[in-house]
XYZ file of N, CA, C and O in Angstrom:
340
model
N 101.981 81.884 113.003
C 101.030 81.826 111.664
C 101.240 82.286 110.033
O 102.316 82.848 109.817
N 100.422 81.349 109.140
C 100.860 82.015 107.926
C 100.350 83.153 107.179
O 99.704 84.127 107.384
N 101.274 83.192 106.454
C 101.432 84.943 105.651
C 100.665 84.961 104.309
O 99.895 86.146 104.020
N 100.374 83.463 104.062
C 98.980 83.186 102.483
C 98.149 83.137 103.105
O 97.688 82.993 103.884
N 97.321 83.729 102.422
C 95.603 83.620 102.280
C 95.153 83.038 100.860
O 96.073 82.592 100.109
N 93.995 81.859 101.375
C 93.573 81.565 100.555
C 93.158 82.305 98.980
O 93.051 83.535 98.995
N 93.367 81.759 98.288
C 93.407 82.252 96.594
C 91.911 83.241 96.217
O 90.795 82.180 97.031
N 92.049 84.219 95.616
C 90.331 84.784 95.047
C 90.374 85.977 96.592
O 90.841 85.561 97.459
N 89.783 86.749 95.852
C 89.138 88.447 96.787
C 88.661 87.528 97.773
O 88.601 88.242 99.068
N 87.711 87.517 97.510
C 86.805 86.850 98.644
C 87.143 86.002 99.715
O 86.725 86.085 101.109
N 87.723 84.853 99.569
C 88.269 83.786 99.930
C 88.649 84.667 101.508
O 89.212 84.286 102.053
N 89.823 85.136 100.768
C 91.155 85.852 101.454
C 90.045 87.158 102.305
O 90.737 87.121 103.951
N 89.270 87.802 101.730
C 88.568 88.846 102.873
C 87.903 88.247 104.130
O 88.248 88.446 104.790
N 87.166 87.015 103.193
C 86.896 85.898 104.902
C 87.512 85.524 105.528
O 87.637 85.189 107.079
N 88.293 85.047 104.893
C 89.799 84.329 106.018
C 90.353 85.637 107.176
O 90.529 85.446 108.110
N 90.521 86.823 106.462
C 90.983 87.925 107.535
C 90.223 88.112 108.185
O 90.295 88.743 109.064
N 88.539 88.641 107.973
C 87.535 88.751 108.714
C 87.143 87.701 109.649
O 86.765 88.231 111.151
N 87.272 86.396 109.761
C 87.489 85.707 111.046
C 88.279 85.557 111.621
O 88.176 84.785 113.068
N 89.424 85.671 111.532
C 90.710 86.473 111.984
C 90.290 87.331 113.341
O 91.461 87.500 114.394
N 89.293 88.616 112.542
C 89.274 88.916 113.411
C 90.509 90.851 114.261
O 90.841 90.516 114.809
N 91.100 90.661 113.188
C 92.891 91.757 113.634
C 91.370 93.212 114.066
O 90.411 93.155 113.870
N 92.597 93.392 115.249
C 92.077 94.887 115.373
C 91.863 95.551 114.336
O 90.840 97.097 114.792
N 92.692 96.109 113.578
C 92.356 96.741 112.443
C 91.319 96.426 111.378
O 91.371 97.692 110.601
N 90.513 95.790 111.959
C 89.347 95.156 111.066
C 87.926 95.727 111.496
O 86.479 95.495 111.015
N 88.453 95.433 113.130
C 87.354 95.839 114.084
C 86.114 96.887 113.522
O 86.216 97.335 113.035
N 84.526 95.587 113.528
C 83.197 96.657 113.091
C 82.916 96.812 111.719
O 82.461 97.432 111.501
N 84.201 96.405 111.147
C 83.747 95.837 109.614
C 83.268 94.889 109.426
O 83.274 94.333 109.215
N 82.278 95.053 108.418
C 81.430 93.653 107.705
C 82.420 92.898 106.665
O 83.169 93.680 106.317
N 81.818 92.062 106.557
C 82.158 90.895 105.482
C 83.158 91.543 104.087
O 83.648 91.710 103.134
N 81.536 92.567 103.545
C 81.537 93.263 102.435
C 82.575 95.139 102.467
O 83.614 94.629 101.606
N 82.680 95.441 103.527
C 83.381 96.232 103.774
C 85.257 95.428 103.802
O 86.136 96.351 102.766
N 85.713 94.345 104.590
C 86.693 93.724 103.908
C 86.845 92.936 102.573
O 88.659 93.307 102.387
N 86.113 92.502 102.165
C 86.433 92.532 100.302
C 87.161 93.219 100.112
O 87.490 93.477 99.284
N 86.054 94.821 100.039
C 86.399 96.185 99.381
C 87.854 96.162 99.867
O 88.883 96.778 98.990
N 88.676 96.325 101.312
C 89.970 96.688 101.483
C 90.400 95.466 100.687
O 91.691 96.283 100.286
N 90.546 94.443 100.967
C 91.618 93.355 99.818
C 91.705 93.676 98.391
O 92.621 94.235 97.734
N 90.402 93.591 98.097
C 90.153 93.977 96.628
C 90.728 95.694 96.475
O 92.081 95.701 95.240
N 91.273 96.915 97.346
C 92.190 97.934 97.272
C 93.819 97.656 97.074
O 94.334 98.292 96.816
N 94.111 96.315 97.970
C 95.402 96.232 98.622
C 95.397 95.498 97.509
O 97.341 95.570 97.076
N 94.921 94.958 96.488
C 95.180 94.151 95.314
C 95.614 94.867 94.291
O 96.405 95.608 93.663
N 94.547 95.123 94.111
C 94.277 96.870 92.647
C 94.977 97.683 92.422
O 95.381 98.211 91.783
N 95.096 98.274 93.857
C 95.452 99.652 93.588
C 96.779 100.287 94.549
O 97.250 101.064 94.211
N 96.827 99.580 95.820
C 97.686 99.781 97.069
C 98.792 98.987 96.861
O 100.034 99.393 97.452
N 98.350 97.613 95.617
C 100.395 97.035 95.696
C 100.945 96.776 97.002
O 101.233 96.489 97.143
N 99.639 95.948 98.168
C 99.515 95.927 99.720
C 99.771 94.020 99.683
O 100.989 93.280 99.995
N 98.804 93.677 98.973
C 98.556 92.151 98.334
C 98.967 91.584 97.305
O 98.360 92.862 96.258
N 99.248 90.610 96.817
C 99.607 90.161 95.046
C 99.537 88.558 95.373
O 98.842 88.412 96.231
N 99.328 88.247 94.356
C 99.507 86.377 94.511
C 99.981 85.756 94.085
O 101.175 86.431 92.968
N 100.780 84.755 94.327
C 101.601 83.866 93.946
C 100.666 82.483 94.336
O 100.251 81.654 95.385
N 101.540 81.556 93.590
C 100.569 80.135 93.330
C 99.612 79.771 94.173
O 99.307 78.890 94.784
N 98.607 80.865 92.970
C 97.159 80.598 94.216
C 97.372 81.110 94.507
O 95.654 81.176 95.172
N 97.761 81.159 95.622
C 97.460 82.335 97.348
C 97.382 84.308 97.274
O 98.163 84.614 95.746
N 96.806 84.785 97.441
C 97.008 86.072 98.156
C 98.374 86.311 98.825
O 98.221 85.437 100.289
N 99.034 87.006 98.505
C 100.713 87.172 99.193
C 100.615 88.368 100.033
O 100.628 89.258 99.000
N 101.660 88.772 100.742
C 102.141 90.259 100.834
C 102.473 90.735 99.458
O 103.566 89.505 98.758
N 102.674 91.786 98.931
C 102.749 92.181 97.455
C 104.780 91.623 97.372
O 105.144 91.359 95.918
N 105.124 91.836 98.114
C 106.672 91.749 98.446
C 106.824 90.099 97.891
O 108.445 90.316 97.566
N 106.429 89.595 98.480
C 106.473 88.094 98.016
C 105.521 87.443 96.681
O 105.396 86.638 96.588
N 104.545 88.938 96.387
C 104.133 88.484 94.755
C 104.393 87.930 93.569
O 106.065 88.394 93.893
N 103.959 87.559 92.205
C 104.704 87.079 91.080
C 105.176 88.146 90.775
O 105.331 87.932 89.911
N 103.893 89.106 90.956
C 104.034 90.285 90.152
C 104.951 91.576 90.008
O 105.916 91.623 89.622
N 105.351 91.693 91.629
C 106.577 92.313 92.323
C 108.196 91.217 91.802
O 109.058 91.807 91.725
N 107.920 89.874 91.418
C 108.773 89.284 91.113
C 109.484 89.818 89.719
O 110.795 89.628 89.562
N 108.656 90.210 89.328
C 108.423 90.007 87.570
C 109.556 91.777 87.492
O 110.218 91.518 86.749
N 108.645 92.273 88.328
C 108.842 94.135 88.547
C 110.507 93.043 88.884
O 111.835 94.531 88.069
N 110.990 93.289 89.762
C 112.112 93.272 90.372
C 113.168 92.561 89.088
O 114.753 92.985 89.237
N 112.840 91.327 88.752
C 113.813 90.760 87.682
C 113.422 92.094 86.261
O 114.608 92.776 85.970
N 113.137 92.550 86.284
C 112.625 93.547 84.970
C 113.748 94.723 85.411
O 114.686 95.506 84.662
N 113.918 95.056 86.763
C 114.561 96.278 87.347
C 115.841 96.412 87.513
O 116.782 96.760 86.812
N 116.271 94.607 87.893
C 117.395 93.996 87.296
C 118.383 94.125 86.118
O 119.891 94.372 85.404
N 117.557 93.755 85.330
C 117.919 93.320 83.629
C 118.072 95.036 83.089
O 118.171 95.101 82.309
N 117.855 96.604 83.431
C 117.685 97.748 83.778
C 116.512 97.943 82.771
O 116.354 99.537 82.582
N 114.906 97.464 82.347
C 114.168 97.984 82.191
C 113.107 98.670 83.396
O 113.790 98.653 84.376
N 112.352 99.438 82.572
C 111.580 100.496 84.103
C 110.327 99.447 84.107
O 109.280 99.829 84.915
N 109.981 98.366 83.438
C 108.777 97.765 83.990
C 108.009 98.208 83.193
O 106.268 98.012 83.793
N 107.672 99.083 82.517
C 106.768 99.892 82.222
C 105.561 100.767 83.211
O 104.827 101.461 83.099
N 106.909 101.360 84.431
C 106.578 101.917 85.144
C 107.094 104.147 84.823
O 108.478 103.136 85.109
N 106.937 104.220 84.331
C 107.290 105.841 84.109
C 108.125 105.822 83.177
O 108.352 105.272 82.949
N 108.112 106.958 82.890
C 109.397 107.172 81.891
C 111.104 107.886 82.128
O 111.305 108.750 81.203
N 111.121 107.613 83.379
C 112.147 108.502 83.781
C 113.471 107.744 83.133
O 113.223 106.334 82.901
N 114.416 108.266 82.871
C 115.820 108.176 82.458
C 115.727 107.956 80.888
O 117.104 107.613 79.936
N 114.629 107.910 80.119
C 114.636 108.488 78.700
C 115.252 109.424 78.458
O 115.142 110.846 79.283
N 116.290 109.913 77.801
C 117.101 110.856 76.480
C 115.758 111.614 76.503
O 115.361 111.336 75.549
N 115.589 113.109 76.709
C 115.401 114.260 76.432
C 115.948 114.612 74.555
O 116.976 114.489 74.633
N 115.501 115.233 74.524
C 115.842 116.315 72.791
C 115.188 117.445 72.894
O 115.612 118.382 72.355
């Protein structure tokens, strides 16, 4: 099974809902849409790559953040490492 879901939050939620995984048992399509929304926007569980929804570790956002980390940047995440005075 592919780890990529169709692009778009609604399409991804519909695909997940139709697969009927145990962890979504008893949830409505609207509730699954909310889960997908939060997984993308708040929890960094899912992300986007090439028009598809993928696990965050495979997403373009994570790829950019990893590149910034390799280049010594903080990627806008927190202020640790700044010299205090």
